[in-house]
Coordinates of C-alpha atoms and ligand atoms in Angstrom, one line a residue:
M1 CA 5.8 2.8 23.3
L2 CA 6.3 5.1 20.3
S3 CA 5.6 2.3 17.9
R4 CA 2.5 1.3 19.8
I5 CA 1.3 4.9 19.8
R6 CA 2.4 5.1 15.9
A7 CA 0.3 2.1 15.0
R8 CA -2.6 3.1 16.8
G9 CA -2.1 6.4 14.8
R10 CA -2.3 4.4 11.5
N11 CA -5.1 2.3 12.3
R12 CA -7.2 5.6 13.4
S13 CA -8.9 6.6 10.2
V14 CA -10.2 10.2 10.2
S15 CA -13.5 11.3 8.2
M16 CA -12.9 13.0 5.1
K17 CA -14.9 16.0 6.6
V18 CA -12.1 16.7 8.9
P19 CA -9.7 18.0 6.4
L20 CA -12.4 19.3 4.2
F21 CA -13.3 21.4 7.1
L22 CA -9.9 22.4 7.8
L23 CA -9.3 23.4 4.3
F24 CA -12.2 25.5 4.0
L25 CA -11.0 27.5 7.0
I26 CA -7.6 27.9 5.8
I27 CA -8.8 29.1 2.5
G28 CA -11.3 31.5 4.0
F29 CA -9.3 32.7 7.1
L30 CA -5.9 33.7 5.5
P31 CA -7.2 36.1 3.0
M32 CA -9.2 37.6 5.7
Y33 CA -6.3 37.9 8.0
I34 CA -3.9 39.4 5.3
L35 CA -6.5 41.8 4.3
G36 CA -7.4 43.0 7.6
R37 CA -3.6 43.6 8.7
L38 CA -3.2 45.5 5.2
T39 CA -6.2 47.8 5.5
D40 CA -5.1 48.7 9.1
Q41 CA -1.8 49.5 8.1
S42 CA -2.9 51.4 5.3
F43 CA -5.7 53.3 7.2
R44 CA -3.1 54.4 9.6
Q45 CA -0.8 55.8 6.6
T46 CA -3.5 57.2 5.0
Q47 CA -4.5 59.3 8.2
I48 CA -0.9 60.5 8.9
D49 CA -0.4 61.3 5.3
S50 CA -3.6 63.7 5.1
R51 CA -2.7 65.1 8.4
I52 CA 0.9 65.8 6.9
M53 CA -0.6 67.5 3.8
E54 CA -3.2 69.7 5.8
V55 CA -0.5 71.0 8.1
Q56 CA 1.8 71.5 5.0
N57 CA -1.1 73.4 3.0
Q58 CA -2.2 75.5 6.1
C59 CA 1.7 76.6 6.7
L60 CA 2.1 77.2 2.9
I61 CA -0.9 79.6 3.5
V62 CA 0.6 81.2 6.6
S63 CA 4.0 81.4 4.8
N64 CA 2.6 83.2 1.8
K65 CA 0.9 85.6 4.0
M66 CA 4.3 86.2 6.1
S67 CA 6.3 86.9 2.7
R68 CA 3.4 89.4 1.7
S69 CA 3.4 91.1 5.0
G70 CA 7.4 90.8 5.4
Y71 CA 7.1 89.1 8.4
M72 CA 10.8 88.1 8.4
S73 CA 11.9 91.8 8.9
E74 CA 11.6 92.7 12.2
D75 CA 10.1 96.0 12.1
S76 CA 7.1 95.2 10.2
R77 CA 5.8 91.7 12.0
D78 CA 2.3 91.4 11.5
S79 CA 0.7 90.4 14.8
T80 CA -2.4 88.7 12.9
V81 CA 0.1 85.9 11.4
D82 CA 1.2 85.3 15.2
V83 CA -2.5 84.8 16.0
E84 CA -2.7 82.5 12.9
L85 CA 0.2 80.7 13.9
D86 CA -0.8 80.0 17.3
T87 CA -4.5 78.9 16.0
I88 CA -3.1 76.3 13.4
A89 CA -0.6 75.1 16.1
D90 CA -3.5 74.5 18.5
I91 CA -5.7 72.9 15.6
F92 CA -3.3 70.5 15.3
N93 CA -2.1 69.8 18.6
G94 CA 1.4 70.8 17.5
R95 CA 4.1 73.4 17.6
I96 CA 5.2 76.0 14.9
V97 CA 8.4 77.7 15.0
V98 CA 9.8 80.3 12.6
V99 CA 13.1 80.4 12.1
N100 CA 15.3 83.5 10.3
K101 CA 18.1 83.2 7.9
N102 CA 20.8 83.0 10.7
F103 CA 19.0 79.9 12.2
K104 CA 17.5 81.9 15.1
V105 CA 14.1 81.5 16.4
I106 CA 12.2 84.4 16.0
K107 CA 8.7 83.0 16.7
D108 CA 7.6 79.7 18.9
T109 CA 4.1 79.3 19.2
F110 CA 5.3 77.3 22.6
R111 CA 7.0 80.5 23.4
L112 CA 10.0 78.4 24.7
A113 CA 12.8 78.7 22.2
E114 CA 12.4 82.4 20.8
G115 CA 15.9 83.9 20.6
R116 CA 17.5 80.7 20.5
T117 CA 19.2 79.1 17.3
H118 CA 17.2 76.2 15.7
V119 CA 19.8 74.1 13.6
A120 CA 17.9 70.8 12.3
E121 CA 17.9 68.6 9.5
E122 CA 15.1 69.7 7.6
V123 CA 15.7 73.5 8.3
I124 CA 19.1 73.2 6.7
L125 CA 17.7 71.3 3.8
C126 CA 14.5 73.6 3.6
F127 CA 17.2 77.0 3.2
Q128 CA 18.7 74.9 0.5
G129 CA 15.3 74.6 -1.6
E130 CA 14.2 71.1 -0.4
S131 CA 11.3 71.5 1.8
R132 CA 10.4 67.7 3.1
S133 CA 8.7 66.0 5.9
R134 CA 10.1 63.7 8.7
L135 CA 7.9 61.3 10.7
E136 CA 9.1 59.8 13.9
K137 CA 7.0 56.7 14.2
D138 CA 8.2 55.7 17.6
K139 CA 7.8 59.2 19.1
H140 CA 4.5 59.5 17.5
Y141 CA 5.1 63.1 15.9
F142 CA 6.1 64.3 12.5
A143 CA 8.0 67.5 11.6
L144 CA 7.7 69.5 8.1
A145 CA 9.6 72.8 7.3
V146 CA 8.2 75.1 4.4
P147 CA 9.9 78.1 3.4
V148 CA 9.1 81.4 3.6
Y149 CA 10.3 83.8 0.5
S150 CA 11.2 87.5 0.6
N151 CA 8.8 90.0 -0.8
T152 CA 11.1 90.8 -3.7
E153 CA 11.2 89.8 -7.1
E154 CA 14.1 87.3 -7.0
K155 CA 12.2 85.5 -4.0
S156 CA 15.0 84.5 -1.8
I157 CA 14.4 82.6 1.3
E158 CA 14.2 84.9 4.3
G159 CA 13.3 82.1 6.6
V160 CA 11.8 78.9 7.5
L161 CA 8.6 77.8 9.2
V162 CA 9.2 74.4 10.9
A163 CA 5.8 72.9 12.3
T164 CA 5.6 69.8 14.5
A165 CA 2.3 67.9 15.4
S166 CA 1.9 64.8 17.6
T167 CA 0.3 61.7 15.6
E168 CA -1.1 59.8 18.6
N169 CA -4.8 61.2 18.6
L170 CA -4.5 59.8 14.9
M171 CA -3.4 56.4 16.3
D172 CA -5.9 56.5 19.0
M173 CA -8.5 56.9 16.4
A174 CA -7.0 54.3 13.9
G175 CA -7.1 52.1 17.0
R176 CA -10.6 52.4 17.6
V177 CA -11.4 51.8 14.2
G178 CA -9.1 48.8 14.5
E179 CA -11.5 47.5 17.0
K180 CA -14.4 47.5 15.3
A181 CA -12.6 46.1 12.3
A182 CA -11.6 43.0 14.6
F183 CA -15.3 42.7 16.1
F184 CA -16.5 42.1 12.7
Q185 CA -13.5 40.1 11.8
T186 CA -14.2 37.8 14.6
M187 CA -18.0 37.7 13.3
S188 CA -16.9 36.8 10.0
W189 CA -14.5 33.9 11.5
W190 CA -17.6 32.1 13.2
V191 CA -19.5 32.6 9.8
L192 CA -16.5 31.1 8.2
V193 CA -16.3 28.2 10.7
V194 CA -20.1 27.4 10.3
A195 CA -19.9 27.6 6.6
A196 CA -17.1 25.3 6.5
A197 CA -18.5 22.7 8.5
A198 CA -21.6 23.1 6.6
L199 CA -19.9 22.6 3.1
S200 CA -17.8 19.8 4.1
V201 CA -20.7 18.0 5.4
L202 CA -22.9 18.7 2.3
L203 CA -19.8 17.8 -0.1
M204 CA -19.7 14.3 1.8
R205 CA -23.3 13.7 1.6
P206 CA -23.1 11.4 -1.7
F207 CA -20.4 9.2 0.1
G208 CA -22.7 8.8 3.3
R209 CA -25.9 7.7 0.7
L210 CA -23.2 5.5 -1.0
E211 CA -22.0 3.9 2.5
R212 CA -25.7 3.4 3.3
V213 CA -26.5 1.7 0.2
L214 CA -23.4 -0.7 0.4
N215 CA -24.3 -1.4 4.2
R216 CA -27.9 -2.7 2.5
V217 CA -25.9 -4.8 -0.1
A218 CA -23.6 -6.2 2.8
D219 CA -26.6 -7.0 4.9
G220 CA -27.2 -9.4 1.4
N221 CA -29.6 -7.0 -0.3
L222 CA -28.1 -8.2 -3.6
D223 CA -31.1 -6.4 -5.7
Q224 CA -30.2 -3.2 -4.3
A225 CA -29.8 -0.6 -7.2
I226 CA -26.4 1.5 -6.7
S227 CA -26.0 4.6 -8.4
E228 CA -24.8 7.5 -6.5
N229 CA -23.9 9.9 -9.7
A230 CA -23.1 13.0 -7.7
Y231 CA -19.1 12.9 -8.4
K232 CA -17.5 11.0 -10.8
E233 CA -15.6 9.0 -7.9
T234 CA -18.9 8.2 -6.3
K235 CA -20.2 7.1 -10.0
Q236 CA -17.2 5.1 -10.4
I237 CA -17.5 3.2 -7.0
S238 CA -21.0 2.4 -7.9
L239 CA -20.5 1.3 -11.2
A240 CA -17.6 -1.2 -9.7
V241 CA -19.7 -2.6 -6.7
Q242 CA -22.7 -3.2 -9.5
N243 CA -20.1 -5.1 -11.6
T244 CA -18.6 -7.1 -8.7
I245 CA -22.6 -7.7 -7.5
T246 CA -23.4 -8.9 -11.0
K247 CA -20.4 -11.3 -10.9
L248 CA -21.2 -12.4 -7.7
K249 CA -25.1 -13.3 -8.8
T250 CA -23.3 -15.2 -11.8
V251 CA -21.0 -17.2 -9.9
D252 CA -24.1 -17.9 -7.5
Q253 CA -26.2 -19.0 -10.4
S254 CA -23.6 -20.9 -11.8
R255 CA -23.1 -22.8 -8.2
D256 CA -26.9 -23.6 -8.1
E257 CA -26.9 -24.9 -11.9
F258 CA -23.7 -26.8 -10.7
V259 CA -25.4 -28.2 -7.2
S260 CA -28.5 -29.3 -9.3
N261 CA -26.6 -30.9 -12.1
V262 CA -24.5 -32.9 -9.6
S263 CA -27.7 -34.2 -7.6
H264 CA -28.8 -35.1 -10.8
E265 CA -26.1 -37.0 -12.3
L266 CA -25.8 -38.5 -8.8
K267 CA -29.1 -39.4 -8.6
T268 CA -29.3 -41.0 -12.2
P269 CA -27.3 -44.4 -11.0
I270 CA -28.9 -44.5 -7.3
T271 CA -32.6 -44.5 -9.7
S272 CA -31.3 -47.2 -12.0
I273 CA -30.3 -49.5 -8.9
R274 CA -33.4 -48.8 -7.5
V275 CA -35.4 -50.0 -10.4
L276 CA -33.1 -53.3 -10.7
A277 CA -33.5 -53.8 -7.1
D278 CA -37.0 -53.5 -7.0
S279 CA -37.8 -55.5 -10.3
L280 CA -35.8 -58.0 -8.8
M281 CA -37.4 -58.1 -5.4
S282 CA -40.9 -58.2 -7.2
M283 CA -40.1 -61.4 -9.1
E284 CA -40.8 -64.7 -6.7
E285 CA -38.6 -67.1 -8.6
A286 CA -36.5 -65.1 -10.7
P287 CA -33.8 -67.5 -12.6
V288 CA -30.2 -67.2 -11.3
E289 CA -29.1 -65.7 -15.0
L290 CA -31.5 -62.9 -14.5
Y291 CA -30.3 -62.2 -11.3
Q292 CA -26.7 -62.2 -12.2
E293 CA -27.3 -59.9 -15.2
F294 CA -29.1 -57.6 -13.0
M295 CA -26.6 -57.8 -10.2
S296 CA -23.8 -56.8 -13.2
D297 CA -26.2 -54.1 -14.2
I298 CA -26.1 -53.0 -10.2
S299 CA -22.5 -53.2 -10.1
D300 CA -21.8 -51.1 -13.6
E301 CA -24.2 -48.5 -11.7
I302 CA -22.0 -48.5 -8.7
D303 CA -18.8 -48.0 -10.8
R304 CA -20.5 -45.1 -12.8
E305 CA -21.7 -43.4 -9.6
S306 CA -18.3 -43.8 -8.0
K307 CA -16.6 -42.5 -10.9
I308 CA -18.7 -39.4 -11.0
I309 CA -17.7 -38.9 -7.2
D310 CA -13.8 -39.2 -8.2
D311 CA -14.2 -37.1 -10.9
L312 CA -16.1 -34.3 -9.2
L313 CA -13.6 -34.5 -6.1
S314 CA -10.7 -34.0 -8.9
L315 CA -12.4 -31.0 -10.1
V316 CA -13.3 -29.6 -6.5
K317 CA -9.8 -30.0 -5.3
M318 CA -8.1 -28.3 -8.5
D319 CA -10.9 -25.4 -7.8
K320 CA -9.5 -24.8 -4.3
A321 CA -5.7 -24.0 -4.7
V322 CA -3.4 -23.7 -7.6
E323 CA -0.5 -24.0 -5.2
E324 CA -1.4 -27.7 -4.6
L325 CA 0.1 -28.3 -8.2
N326 CA 3.3 -30.7 -7.6
I327 CA 5.4 -29.4 -10.2
V328 CA 8.6 -31.6 -11.5
Q329 CA 10.4 -31.7 -14.1
L330 CA 9.4 -34.6 -16.5
D331 CA 10.2 -36.3 -19.8
I332 CA 6.6 -35.4 -21.5
N333 CA 7.5 -38.2 -24.3
G334 CA 7.5 -41.0 -21.6
L335 CA 4.4 -39.4 -19.9
V336 CA 2.5 -39.7 -23.0
Q337 CA 3.8 -42.9 -24.2
Q338 CA 3.0 -44.5 -20.5
I339 CA -0.8 -43.2 -21.1
L340 CA -1.1 -44.6 -24.6
K341 CA 0.1 -48.1 -23.2
R342 CA -2.6 -47.8 -20.6
L343 CA -5.5 -47.1 -23.2
R344 CA -4.3 -49.2 -26.0
P345 CA -6.3 -52.6 -24.7
I346 CA -9.4 -50.3 -25.0
A347 CA -8.8 -49.0 -28.3
R348 CA -8.0 -52.5 -29.5
R349 CA -11.3 -53.7 -28.1
R350 CA -12.7 -50.8 -30.2
N351 CA -10.9 -51.7 -33.0
V352 CA -9.3 -48.2 -33.3
E353 CA -5.7 -47.7 -34.4
L354 CA -3.4 -45.6 -31.9
I355 CA -0.7 -44.0 -33.5
Y356 CA 1.9 -42.0 -31.8
E357 CA 4.5 -39.6 -33.2
S358 CA 7.1 -37.5 -31.2
I359 CA 8.7 -34.7 -33.1
R360 CA 11.2 -33.8 -30.5
E361 CA 12.3 -34.6 -27.1
V362 CA 10.5 -32.7 -24.4
T363 CA 11.1 -32.0 -20.9
A364 CA 9.0 -29.7 -19.1
D365 CA 7.9 -28.5 -15.5
V366 CA 4.5 -30.0 -14.9
D367 CA 2.2 -31.8 -12.4
E368 CA 2.6 -35.6 -13.4
V369 CA -0.5 -36.8 -12.0
K370 CA -2.7 -34.1 -13.1
L371 CA -1.3 -33.6 -16.7
S372 CA -1.6 -37.4 -17.1
L373 CA -5.2 -37.3 -16.2
A374 CA -5.6 -34.3 -18.8
I375 CA -4.0 -36.4 -21.7
N376 CA -5.9 -39.3 -20.8
N377 CA -9.2 -37.9 -20.9
L378 CA -8.2 -36.4 -24.3
V379 CA -7.2 -39.4 -25.7
E380 CA -10.1 -41.6 -24.2
N381 CA -12.4 -39.5 -25.6
A382 CA -10.7 -40.0 -29.2
I383 CA -11.4 -43.5 -28.8
K384 CA -14.6 -43.6 -27.2
Y385 CA -16.1 -41.2 -29.9
N386 CA -14.6 -43.0 -32.8
I387 CA -15.9 -45.1 -35.4
E388 CA -15.2 -48.7 -36.0
G389 CA -12.1 -49.2 -37.6
G390 CA -11.0 -45.6 -37.1
W391 CA -7.7 -44.3 -35.6
V392 CA -6.3 -41.7 -33.2
H393 CA -3.4 -39.7 -33.9
V394 CA -1.2 -38.3 -31.1
T395 CA 1.7 -35.9 -31.8
L396 CA 4.2 -34.2 -29.2
D397 CA 6.0 -31.1 -30.2
A398 CA 7.7 -28.2 -29.0
D399 CA 9.3 -25.1 -29.5
H400 CA 11.6 -22.8 -27.4
K401 CA 8.8 -21.9 -25.2
Y402 CA 5.9 -24.3 -25.0
F403 CA 5.3 -27.9 -25.9
F404 CA 2.2 -29.3 -27.7
V405 CA 0.4 -32.3 -27.6
K406 CA -2.0 -32.8 -30.6
V407 CA -4.7 -35.5 -30.1
S408 CA -6.6 -36.1 -33.7
D409 CA -9.2 -38.4 -34.3
S410 CA -11.5 -40.2 -37.0
G411 CA -14.2 -40.0 -34.9
I412 CA -18.0 -38.8 -35.0
G413 CA -16.9 -35.2 -34.6
I414 CA -18.2 -32.2 -32.6
P415 CA -21.3 -30.0 -34.2
E416 CA -20.3 -26.4 -34.3
E417 CA -22.7 -25.3 -32.0
F418 CA -21.8 -27.5 -29.4
Q419 CA -18.0 -26.8 -29.3
E420 CA -17.9 -23.9 -27.0
H421 CA -19.7 -25.9 -24.3
V422 CA -18.1 -29.3 -24.2
F423 CA -15.4 -27.9 -21.7
E424 CA -18.4 -27.1 -19.5
R425 CA -19.2 -29.3 -16.4
F426 CA -21.6 -32.2 -17.1
Y427 CA -22.0 -31.2 -20.9
R428 CA -22.4 -33.9 -23.3
V429 CA -23.3 -33.6 -26.6
D430 CA -24.9 -36.9 -26.9
K431 CA -26.0 -38.0 -23.5
A432 CA -27.0 -41.5 -24.6
R433 CA -23.6 -42.2 -26.1
S434 CA -21.6 -41.0 -23.1
R435 CA -23.7 -42.7 -20.8
E436 CA -23.3 -46.0 -22.7
T437 CA -19.3 -45.3 -23.0
G438 CA -19.2 -44.5 -19.2
G439 CA -18.7 -40.8 -19.5
T440 CA -19.6 -38.4 -16.8
G441 CA -19.4 -35.3 -18.6
L442 CA -16.6 -34.1 -16.5
G443 CA -13.7 -35.2 -18.3
L444 CA -12.8 -32.1 -20.7
A445 CA -13.8 -29.6 -17.7
I446 CA -11.2 -31.2 -15.6
T447 CA -8.5 -31.6 -18.7
R448 CA -9.3 -27.6 -19.4
K449 CA -8.9 -26.7 -15.6
V450 CA -5.6 -28.6 -15.4
I451 CA -4.4 -26.9 -18.5
L452 CA -5.0 -23.7 -17.2
M453 CA -3.4 -24.6 -13.9
H454 CA -0.1 -24.7 -16.3
H455 CA -0.9 -21.5 -17.5
G456 CA -1.4 -23.2 -21.0
A457 CA -4.3 -23.4 -23.4
V458 CA -6.6 -26.0 -25.3
R459 CA -7.8 -25.5 -28.6
L460 CA -10.7 -27.7 -30.4
M461 CA -11.4 -28.3 -34.1
S462 CA -13.6 -30.3 -35.2
K463 CA -16.2 -31.2 -38.0
E464 CA -19.2 -33.5 -37.4
G465 CA -18.8 -36.7 -39.1
E466 CA -15.3 -36.4 -39.8
G467 CA -13.3 -36.1 -36.6
S468 CA -11.7 -33.6 -34.0
T469 CA -8.5 -32.3 -33.2
F470 CA -7.6 -31.2 -29.4
T471 CA -4.3 -29.3 -29.1
V472 CA -2.9 -28.5 -26.0
R473 CA -0.5 -25.7 -25.4
I474 CA 1.8 -26.0 -22.0
P475 CA 4.9 -23.8 -21.4
L476 CA 8.0 -25.7 -20.8
N477 CA 8.9 -23.6 -17.8
Y478 CA 6.4 -23.6 -15.0
I479 CA 6.4 -19.9 -13.6
S480 CA 4.3 -19.4 -10.2
Y481 CA 2.5 -16.0 -10.4
P482 CA 1.2 -14.3 -7.3
S483 CA -2.4 -14.1 -7.3
G484 CA -3.3 -10.5 -8.7
D485 CA -0.4 -10.6 -11.2
P486 CA -0.7 -10.2 -14.7
Q487 CA 0.1 -13.5 -16.8
P488 CA 1.8 -13.7 -19.9
S489 CA -0.3 -13.4 -23.5
S490 CA -0.6 -16.3 -25.5
P491 CA 1.2 -16.2 -29.0
K492 CA -1.8 -16.1 -30.5
G493 CA -0.2 -15.5 -34.0
R494 CA 1.5 -19.0 -33.8
E495 CA -1.4 -20.9 -32.3
G496 CA -3.4 -19.8 -35.1
Q497 CA -1.0 -20.7 -37.8
Q498 CA -1.1 -24.1 -36.2
A499 CA -4.4 -24.4 -36.0
A500 CA -4.6 -23.6 -39.6
G501 CA -1.9 -26.2 -40.5
G502 CA -4.2 -28.7 -38.9
R503 CA -6.3 -31.4 -40.5
G504 CA -8.7 -28.3 -41.6
K505 CA -11.8 -29.9 -40.0
G506 CA -13.5 -26.8 -39.5
P507 CA -14.2 -24.3 -36.7
V508 CA -11.6 -23.8 -33.8
S509 CA -12.5 -23.1 -30.3
E510 CA -9.9 -22.3 -28.0
T511 CA -9.7 -21.9 -24.2
Q512 CA -6.9 -20.4 -22.4
E513 CA -6.2 -18.7 -18.9
Q514 CA -7.8 -15.4 -18.9
T515 CA -5.2 -12.6 -18.5
Ligands
ADP601 P1 -17.8 -37.5 -21.4 O1 -17.6 -38.3 -19.5 O2 -19.1 -37.4 -21.7 O3 -16.9 -38.1 -22.1 P2 -16.3 -35.1 -21.6 O4 -16.2 -33.6 -20.8 O5 -15.0 -35.8 -21.8 O6 -17.5 -36.2 -21.0 O7 -16.5 -34.5 -22.8 C1 -17.7 -33.9 -23.0 C2 -18.5 -34.2 -24.4 O8 -17.8 -33.6 -25.5 C3 -18.8 -35.6 -24.6 O9 -19.9 -36.0 -23.9 C4 -18.6 -35.7 -26.0 O10 -20.2 -35.8 -26.4 C5 -18.1 -34.9 -26.7 N1 -16.7 -35.3 -26.8 C6 -15.6 -34.8 -26.2 N2 -14.6 -35.5 -27.0 C7 -14.7 -35.9 -28.3 C8 -14.2 -36.3 -29.1 N3 -12.9 -36.6 -29.4 N4 -15.1 -36.4 -30.5 C9 -16.5 -36.5 -30.3 N5 -17.1 -35.8 -29.0 C10 -16.1 -35.6 -28.4

């Protein structure tokens, strides 16, 4: 049950507007809240401090008057001072008590403690020359003591004026101010909520626009311009999608080209068959020899058609899945010898000498059928595109990592401008010659595909009229890379040296798996 809830939570995706909205709320709310609390506290403290100061000032004024009038000596007590003390106590909603040296209360504005002894901390401290105030927060009052000096030169402390005043009215006032502040705070809170919502929607707008454009692309509108440059991120996404679309278009285009090439190639033998059959049918009494000749041509065309189809099927199969490789550990020497044995009769027929040189014994992980097809194509081409009395030299070599099969010929060569195209499907330098020799234009495409499937590389060096050298490099140990994993880089340096050490027939063209 718990795991189901968790899974559901994982599947549900939240709009980015939500975390943005919450973030803005937190950013806006926290300072507002902290500021509100601090202001409230400091407002209350300031009110109390200023009230204490006021009472203290008033008491100091009266205490001066009391000193001047000799209030502390019983016989010369000034009644106007008493009135003043009563008035101050009333104004501050408090009580003032005057204590003499013997801690006896000689004046109490509440008239409750007169004649009694009043010993309190602030009174004792004040007699010692330290006047201070005391705030009782819980009981909502404060008390302060002010000394009353003698009227003589030495200014001794004759008595102490103790004032106590309530802070309740101050707190009430602060509470009322706090209520108003809370109202404004609530208003600001709502403004903040609206602003956060608007801002999160506004900030996410470019992503919304991008989504709409991508939806149109998904509907098949591949020509749709994707350029949402509001943010770096949207710009990068736009670029990535635009690149993917460009690649898709290229794939689409090459698929169209391939289909049209295939149709053309398949139609050519059929057209020939039709022409041959029509001409036979149009002749009323054609000689048997002509019939035989035409029927043999028709049979050749059918062979050609079936070869094209076979080659196409091989290519399509290889395109489908690399996993279809049937890798086995194989004696490559034996494999090459077998291929050459099969091709020797053709070479003999064309009067081409086939030489094999095995520099060392090689055992490698390969797909026997596919690799055999690839090498077969190279040697067969070397024979087909050769000259009368020419030669084909096949060499097998290896180092600690790769084995190399080099197929050199003394043939017609490939002009420099065609070299990069010969591995393309249906590409033929000389269509007529290729047709004549039964070529389909798919041989090198198949060879290249097989080598790439083995994580290898093929390189071509050729000079028109002098001959060609195809060098295949394949790792001795096949490593299966999970799709998307980077593949090892090619040892270009050594490959370059090897190419330079070849027959020096001119430009080099290499094809290998892209990393
Ligand atoms: P095809 O079936 O026509 O031989 P390939 O794909 O095997 O097709 O080769 C493509 C083209 O490359 C050939 O048509 C030919 O023009 C050229 N070619 C291939 N190998 C050689 C070679 N050894 N010497 C000269 N030209 C070659």
